[in-house]
Short mmCIF file of C-alpha atoms and ligand atoms in Angstrom, two decimals:
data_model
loop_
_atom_site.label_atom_id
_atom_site.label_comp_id
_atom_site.label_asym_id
_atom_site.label_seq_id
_atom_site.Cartn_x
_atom_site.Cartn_y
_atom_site.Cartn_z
CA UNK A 1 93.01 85.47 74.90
CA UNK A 2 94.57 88.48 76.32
CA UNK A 3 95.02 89.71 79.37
CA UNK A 4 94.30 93.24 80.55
CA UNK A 5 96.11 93.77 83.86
CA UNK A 6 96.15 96.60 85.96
CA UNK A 7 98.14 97.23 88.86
CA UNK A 8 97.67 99.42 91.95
CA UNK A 9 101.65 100.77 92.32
CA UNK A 10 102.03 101.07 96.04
CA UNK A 11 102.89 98.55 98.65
CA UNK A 12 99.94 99.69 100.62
CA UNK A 13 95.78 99.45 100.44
CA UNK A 14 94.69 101.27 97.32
CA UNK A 15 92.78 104.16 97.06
CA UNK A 16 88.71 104.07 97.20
CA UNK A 17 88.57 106.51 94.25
CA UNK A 18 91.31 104.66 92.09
CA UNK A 19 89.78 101.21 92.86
CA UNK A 20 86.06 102.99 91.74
CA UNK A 21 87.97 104.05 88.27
CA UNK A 22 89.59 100.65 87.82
CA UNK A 23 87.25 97.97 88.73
CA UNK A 24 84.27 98.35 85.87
CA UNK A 25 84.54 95.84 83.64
CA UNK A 26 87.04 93.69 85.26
CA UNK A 27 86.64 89.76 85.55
CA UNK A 28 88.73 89.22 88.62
CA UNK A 29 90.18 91.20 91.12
CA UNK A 30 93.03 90.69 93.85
CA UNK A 31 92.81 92.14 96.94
CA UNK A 32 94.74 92.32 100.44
CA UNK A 33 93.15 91.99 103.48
CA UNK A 34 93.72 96.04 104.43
CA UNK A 35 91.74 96.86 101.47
CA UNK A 36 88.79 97.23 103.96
CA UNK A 37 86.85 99.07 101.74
CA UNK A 38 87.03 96.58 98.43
CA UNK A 39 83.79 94.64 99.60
CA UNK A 40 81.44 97.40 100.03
CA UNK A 41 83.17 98.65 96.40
CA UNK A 42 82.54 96.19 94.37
CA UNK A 43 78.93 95.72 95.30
CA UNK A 44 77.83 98.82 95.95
CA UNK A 45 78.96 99.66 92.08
CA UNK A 46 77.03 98.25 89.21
CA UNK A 47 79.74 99.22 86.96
CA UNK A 48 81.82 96.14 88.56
CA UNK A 49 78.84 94.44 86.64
CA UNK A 50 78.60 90.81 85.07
CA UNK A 51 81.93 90.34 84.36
CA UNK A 52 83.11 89.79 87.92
CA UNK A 53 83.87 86.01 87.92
CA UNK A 54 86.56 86.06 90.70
CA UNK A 55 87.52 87.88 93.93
CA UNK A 56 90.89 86.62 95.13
CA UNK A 57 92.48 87.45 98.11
CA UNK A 58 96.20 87.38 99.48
CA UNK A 59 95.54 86.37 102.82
CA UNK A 60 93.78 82.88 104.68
CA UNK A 61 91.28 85.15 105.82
CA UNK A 62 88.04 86.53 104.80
CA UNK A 63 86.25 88.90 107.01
CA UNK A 64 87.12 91.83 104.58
CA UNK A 65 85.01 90.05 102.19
CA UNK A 66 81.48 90.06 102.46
CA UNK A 67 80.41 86.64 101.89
CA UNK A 68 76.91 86.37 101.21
CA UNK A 69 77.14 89.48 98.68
CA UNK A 70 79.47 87.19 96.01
CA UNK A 71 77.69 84.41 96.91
CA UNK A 72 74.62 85.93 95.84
CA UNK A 73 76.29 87.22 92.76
CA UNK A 74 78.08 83.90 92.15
CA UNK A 75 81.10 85.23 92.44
CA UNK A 76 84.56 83.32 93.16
CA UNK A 77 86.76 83.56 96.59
CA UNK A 78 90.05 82.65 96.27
CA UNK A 79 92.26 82.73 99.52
CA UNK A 80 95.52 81.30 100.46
CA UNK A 81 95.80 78.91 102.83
CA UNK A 82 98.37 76.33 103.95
CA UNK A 83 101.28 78.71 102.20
CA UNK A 84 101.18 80.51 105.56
CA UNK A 85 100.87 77.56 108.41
CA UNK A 86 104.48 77.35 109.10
CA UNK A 87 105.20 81.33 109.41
CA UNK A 88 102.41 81.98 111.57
CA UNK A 89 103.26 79.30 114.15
CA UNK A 90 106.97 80.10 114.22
CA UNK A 91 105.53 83.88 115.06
CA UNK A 92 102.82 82.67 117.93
CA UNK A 93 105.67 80.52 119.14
CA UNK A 94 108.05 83.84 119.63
CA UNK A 95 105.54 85.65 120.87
CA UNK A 96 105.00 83.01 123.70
CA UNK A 97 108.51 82.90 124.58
CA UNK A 98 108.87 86.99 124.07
CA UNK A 99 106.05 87.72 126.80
CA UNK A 100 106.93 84.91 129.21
CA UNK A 101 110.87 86.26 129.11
CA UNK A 102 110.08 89.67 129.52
CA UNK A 103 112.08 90.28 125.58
CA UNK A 104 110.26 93.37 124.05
CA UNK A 105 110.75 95.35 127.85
CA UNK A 106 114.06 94.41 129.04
CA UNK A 107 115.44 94.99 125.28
CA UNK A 108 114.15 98.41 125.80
CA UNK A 109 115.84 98.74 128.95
CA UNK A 110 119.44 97.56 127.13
CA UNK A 111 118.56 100.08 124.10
CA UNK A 112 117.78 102.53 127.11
CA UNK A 113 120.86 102.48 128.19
CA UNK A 114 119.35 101.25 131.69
CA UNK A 115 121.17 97.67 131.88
CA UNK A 116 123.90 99.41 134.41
CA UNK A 117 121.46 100.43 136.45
CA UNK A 118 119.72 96.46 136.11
CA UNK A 119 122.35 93.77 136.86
CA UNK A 120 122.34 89.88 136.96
CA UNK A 121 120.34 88.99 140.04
CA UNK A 122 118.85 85.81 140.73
CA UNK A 123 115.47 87.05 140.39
CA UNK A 124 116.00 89.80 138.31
CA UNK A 125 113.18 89.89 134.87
CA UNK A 126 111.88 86.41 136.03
CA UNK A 127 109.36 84.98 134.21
CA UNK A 128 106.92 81.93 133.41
CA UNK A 129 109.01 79.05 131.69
CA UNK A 130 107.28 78.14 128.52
CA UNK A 131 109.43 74.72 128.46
CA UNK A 132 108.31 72.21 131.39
CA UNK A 133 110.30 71.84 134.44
CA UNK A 134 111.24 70.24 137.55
CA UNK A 135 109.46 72.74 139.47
CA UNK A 136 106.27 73.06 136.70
CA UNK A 137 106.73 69.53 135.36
CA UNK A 138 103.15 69.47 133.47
CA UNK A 139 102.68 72.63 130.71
CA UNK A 140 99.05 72.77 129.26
CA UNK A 141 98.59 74.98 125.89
CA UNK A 142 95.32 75.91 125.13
CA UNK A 143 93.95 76.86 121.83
CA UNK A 144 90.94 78.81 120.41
CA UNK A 145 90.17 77.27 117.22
CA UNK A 146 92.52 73.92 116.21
CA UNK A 147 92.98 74.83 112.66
CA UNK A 148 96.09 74.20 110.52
CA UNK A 149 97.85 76.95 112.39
CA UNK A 150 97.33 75.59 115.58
CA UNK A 151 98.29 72.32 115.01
CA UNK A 152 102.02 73.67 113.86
CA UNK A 153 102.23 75.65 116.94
CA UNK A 154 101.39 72.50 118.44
CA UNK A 155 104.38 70.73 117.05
CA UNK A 156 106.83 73.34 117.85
CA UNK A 157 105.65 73.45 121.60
CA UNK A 158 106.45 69.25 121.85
CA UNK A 159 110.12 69.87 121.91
CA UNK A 160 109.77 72.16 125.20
CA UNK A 161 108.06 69.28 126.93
CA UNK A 162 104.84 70.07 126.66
CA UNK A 163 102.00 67.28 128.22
CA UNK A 164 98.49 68.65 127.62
CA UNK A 165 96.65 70.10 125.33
CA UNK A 166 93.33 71.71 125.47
CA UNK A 167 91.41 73.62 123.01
CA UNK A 168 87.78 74.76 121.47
CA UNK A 169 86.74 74.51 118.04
CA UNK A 170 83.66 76.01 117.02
CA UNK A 171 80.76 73.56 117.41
CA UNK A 172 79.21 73.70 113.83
CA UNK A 173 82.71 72.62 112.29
CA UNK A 174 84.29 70.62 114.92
CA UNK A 175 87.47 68.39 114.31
CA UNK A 176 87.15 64.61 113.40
CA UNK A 177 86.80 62.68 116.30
CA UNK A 178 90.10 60.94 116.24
CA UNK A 179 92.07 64.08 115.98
CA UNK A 180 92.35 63.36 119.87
CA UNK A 181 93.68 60.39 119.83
CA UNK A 182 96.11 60.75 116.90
CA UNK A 183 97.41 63.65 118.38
CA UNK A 184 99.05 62.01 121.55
CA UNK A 185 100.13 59.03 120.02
CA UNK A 186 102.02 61.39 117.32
CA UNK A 187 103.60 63.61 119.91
CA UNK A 188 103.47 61.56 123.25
CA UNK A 189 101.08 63.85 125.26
CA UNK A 190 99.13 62.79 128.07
CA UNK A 191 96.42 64.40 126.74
CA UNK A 192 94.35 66.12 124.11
CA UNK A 193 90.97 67.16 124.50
CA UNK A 194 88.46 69.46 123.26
CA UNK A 195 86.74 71.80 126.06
CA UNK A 196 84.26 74.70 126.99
CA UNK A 197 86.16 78.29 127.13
CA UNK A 198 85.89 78.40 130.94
CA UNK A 199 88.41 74.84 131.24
CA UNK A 200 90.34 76.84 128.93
CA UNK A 201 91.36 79.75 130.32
CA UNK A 202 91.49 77.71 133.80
CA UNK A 203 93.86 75.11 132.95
CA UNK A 204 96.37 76.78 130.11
CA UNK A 205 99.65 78.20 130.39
CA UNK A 206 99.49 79.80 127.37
CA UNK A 207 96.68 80.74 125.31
CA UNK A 208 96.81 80.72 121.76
CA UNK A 209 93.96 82.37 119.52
CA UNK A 210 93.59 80.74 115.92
CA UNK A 211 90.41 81.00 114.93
CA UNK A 212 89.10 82.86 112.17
CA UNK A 213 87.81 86.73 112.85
CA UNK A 214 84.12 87.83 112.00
CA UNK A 215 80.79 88.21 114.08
CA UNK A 216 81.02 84.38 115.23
CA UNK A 217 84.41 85.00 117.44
CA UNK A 218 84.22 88.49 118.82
CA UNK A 219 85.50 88.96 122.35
CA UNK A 220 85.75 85.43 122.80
CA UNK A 221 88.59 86.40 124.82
CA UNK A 222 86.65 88.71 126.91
CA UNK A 223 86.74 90.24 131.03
CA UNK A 224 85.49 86.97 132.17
CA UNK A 225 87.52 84.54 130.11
CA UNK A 226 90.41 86.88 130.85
CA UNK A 227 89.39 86.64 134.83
CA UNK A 228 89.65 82.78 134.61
CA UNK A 229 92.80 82.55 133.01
CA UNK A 230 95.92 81.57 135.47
CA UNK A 231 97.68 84.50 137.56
CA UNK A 232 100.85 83.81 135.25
CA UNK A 233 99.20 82.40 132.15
CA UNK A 234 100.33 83.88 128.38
CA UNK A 235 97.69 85.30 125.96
CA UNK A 236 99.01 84.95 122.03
CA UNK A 237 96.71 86.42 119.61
CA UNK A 238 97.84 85.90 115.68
CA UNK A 239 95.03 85.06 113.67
CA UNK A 240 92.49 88.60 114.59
CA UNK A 241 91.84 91.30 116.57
CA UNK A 242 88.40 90.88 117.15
CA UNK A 243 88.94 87.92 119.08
CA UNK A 244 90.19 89.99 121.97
CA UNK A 245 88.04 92.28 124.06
CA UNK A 246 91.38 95.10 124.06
CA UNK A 247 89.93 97.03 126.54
CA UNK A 248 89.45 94.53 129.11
CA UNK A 249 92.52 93.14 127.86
CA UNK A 250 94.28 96.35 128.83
CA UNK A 251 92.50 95.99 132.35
CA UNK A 252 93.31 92.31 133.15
CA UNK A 253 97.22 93.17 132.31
CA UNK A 254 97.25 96.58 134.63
CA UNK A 255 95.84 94.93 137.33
CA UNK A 256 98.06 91.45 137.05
CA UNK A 257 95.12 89.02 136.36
CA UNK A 258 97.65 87.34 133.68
CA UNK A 259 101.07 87.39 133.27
CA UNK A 260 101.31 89.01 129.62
CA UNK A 261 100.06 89.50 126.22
CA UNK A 262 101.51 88.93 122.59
CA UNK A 263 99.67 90.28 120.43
CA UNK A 264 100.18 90.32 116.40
CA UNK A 265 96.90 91.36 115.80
CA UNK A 266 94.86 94.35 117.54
CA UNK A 267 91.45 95.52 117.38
CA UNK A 268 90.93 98.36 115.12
CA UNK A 269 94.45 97.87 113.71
CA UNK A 270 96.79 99.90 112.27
CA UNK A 271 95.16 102.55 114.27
CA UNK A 272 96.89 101.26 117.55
CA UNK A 273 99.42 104.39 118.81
CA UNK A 274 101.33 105.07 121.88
CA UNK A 275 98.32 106.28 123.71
CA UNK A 276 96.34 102.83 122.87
CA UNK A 277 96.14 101.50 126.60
CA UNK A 278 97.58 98.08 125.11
CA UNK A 279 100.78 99.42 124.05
CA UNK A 280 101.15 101.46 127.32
CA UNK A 281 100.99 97.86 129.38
CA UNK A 282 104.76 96.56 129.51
CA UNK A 283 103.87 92.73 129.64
CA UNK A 284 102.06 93.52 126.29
CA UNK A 285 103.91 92.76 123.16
CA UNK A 286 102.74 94.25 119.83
CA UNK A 287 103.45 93.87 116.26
CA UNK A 288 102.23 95.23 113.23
CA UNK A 289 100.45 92.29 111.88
CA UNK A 290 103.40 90.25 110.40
CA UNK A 291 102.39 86.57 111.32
CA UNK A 292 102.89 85.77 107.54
CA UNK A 293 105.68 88.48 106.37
CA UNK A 294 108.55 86.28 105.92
CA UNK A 295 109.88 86.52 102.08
CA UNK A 296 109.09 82.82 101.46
CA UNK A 297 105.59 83.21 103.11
CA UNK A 298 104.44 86.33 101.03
CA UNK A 299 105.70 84.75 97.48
CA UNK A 300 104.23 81.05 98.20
CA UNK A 301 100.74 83.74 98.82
CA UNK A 302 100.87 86.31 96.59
CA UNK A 303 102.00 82.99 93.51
CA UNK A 304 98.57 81.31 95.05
CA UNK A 305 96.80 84.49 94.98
CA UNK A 306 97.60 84.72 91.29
CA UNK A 307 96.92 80.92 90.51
CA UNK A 308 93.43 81.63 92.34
CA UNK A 309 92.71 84.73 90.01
CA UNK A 310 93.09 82.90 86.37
CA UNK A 311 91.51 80.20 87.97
CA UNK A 312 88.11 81.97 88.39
CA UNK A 313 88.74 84.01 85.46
CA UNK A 314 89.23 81.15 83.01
CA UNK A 315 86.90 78.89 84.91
CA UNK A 316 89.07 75.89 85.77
CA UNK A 317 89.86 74.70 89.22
CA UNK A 318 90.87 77.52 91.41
CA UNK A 319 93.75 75.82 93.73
CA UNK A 320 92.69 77.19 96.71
CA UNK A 321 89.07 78.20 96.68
CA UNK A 322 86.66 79.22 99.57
CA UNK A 323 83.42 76.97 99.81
CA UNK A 324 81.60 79.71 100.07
CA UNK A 325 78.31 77.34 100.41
CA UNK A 326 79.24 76.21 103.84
CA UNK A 327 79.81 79.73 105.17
CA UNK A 328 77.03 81.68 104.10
C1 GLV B 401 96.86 87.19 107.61
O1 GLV B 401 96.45 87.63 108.65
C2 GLV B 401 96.05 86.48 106.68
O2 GLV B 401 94.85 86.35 106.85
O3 GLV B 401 96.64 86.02 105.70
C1 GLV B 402 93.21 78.93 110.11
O1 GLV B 402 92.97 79.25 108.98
C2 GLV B 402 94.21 77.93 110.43
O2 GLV B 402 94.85 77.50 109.47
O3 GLV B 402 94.38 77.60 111.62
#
């Protein structure tokens, strides 16, 4: 059989009206998840007609995609998890450490040429210690949603000493009852247990968010869970914007509620400028959505994004498909 392939050139979304031109007829399609405007595309247009066996994206999530729409048209999601667990935790790890040690502001206040005007004193850019101490001996991490992400950001916090940890799952998919259990004897914590929001954001040091975006999770981190949340806590948001409520986000860090936000992921991202009242809060650490962008990362995705696509096209087992049954 042959092939027909047909590749956007840029390293960036592709155009509506080029996507309209090229999508007719074609049996699969790969898409990122900044091609926003794909889903409404591709069903909206009859031309994309019967031959559509296979949408497959280059990312682990899927709220670009709208679910129920392939589903009804029996079309395949491919998606690309796994291939991405180790990047993302090594990011939400920095990020921790970045906010709590004050990195993104005083490296602006070296590159400002401000450091004479800033030297060594003993509590000079003090911050929370991630890593447990004499003085904080116990350090609780918290997670929204305890997916595979989470549980590598887990093991990369045990070396720091870490004792508890806490975190919520979604209650229609929650994790296997043992998880608990297996957890502490595998890493030697005191304790790991699955709570309500509110213990959360009372009893963690640092809160990571790893749960999957959409309708289900917005503003779970919101003015009240953010008014909970310990006077030198860490927010770490990598998985999606929506999670976060920015504005009273933005709020809770202006008026000291919490220590500091890292933030790879933003609410109505990219279209987060200077004048976005996150990026004018100095405990607030931003990045442009890079959890996964290490070279390694992004071939291991875009390889399964590819094995996904003849997959579905060729119908034989997709490696990484989406059951879309249990989410729609
Ligand atoms: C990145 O955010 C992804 O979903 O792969
Ligand atoms: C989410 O997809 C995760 O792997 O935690």
């Amino acid at each position: 059989m042959i092939i027909q392939l047909v590749v956007w050139p840029d390293d960036r979304a592709c155009d509506r009206s080029w996507l309209m031109d090229q999508v007719p007829g074609a049996s699969g399609i790969i898409v990122m998840l900044s091609d926003t405007h794909t889903a409404f595309s591709l069903y909206s247009h009859k031309a994309a007609g019967p031959n559509l066996r296979v949408i497959s994206t280059m990312s682990v999530g899927y709220e670009h995609i709208d679910l129920s729409a392939i589903s009804q048209r029996g079309v395949k999601l491919g998606y690309t998890p796994d291939v991405l667990t180790d990047a993302v935790a090594d990011l939400s790890l920095m990020l921790a450490l970045m906010v709590g040690r004050n990195g993104a502001e005083t490296m602006s206040l070296v590159r400002n040429g401000e450091w004479p005007n800033s030297p060594w004193s003993p509590f000079g850019f003090c911050g929370p210690q991630l890593s447990a101490s004499p003085v904080s001996p116990t350090r609780t991490m918290g997670f929204i949603g305890f997916g595979r992400i989470a549980q590598a950001t887990l093991k990369r916090l045990i070396p720091l000493g870490v004792t508890h940890c806490i975190y919520y799952a979604n209650p229609s998919s929650p994790p296997k009852p043992s998880l608990d259990a297996e957890l502490m004897t595998k890493y030697g914590l005191n304790s790991v247990k699955r709570v309500d929001l509110d213990e959360l954001a009372k009893d963690s040091d640092v809160v990571f968010v790893l749960a999957p975006g959409g309708e289900q999770t917005k503003h779970l981190v919101n003015a009240d869970f953010l008014g909970k949340m310990k006077k030198t806590a860490v927010l770490v948001n990598t998985s999606r914007g929506t999670l976060v409520d920015s504005e009273a986000l933005a709020t809770a860090l202006h008026q000291g509620v919490i220590w500091g936000a890292g933030l790879d992921v933003v609410e109505g991202e990219p279209q987060v400028t200077a004048d976005h009242p996150l990026v004018k809060e100095p405990r607030c650490v931003i990045l442009p959505h890079i959890g996964s962008a290490t070279l390694e990362t992004r071939l291991g995705m875009a390889t399964l994004a590819a094995k996904n696509l003849l997959g579905g096209i060729f119908e034989e087992a997709m490696p990484a498909e989406l059951n879309l049954k249990s989410r729609t």
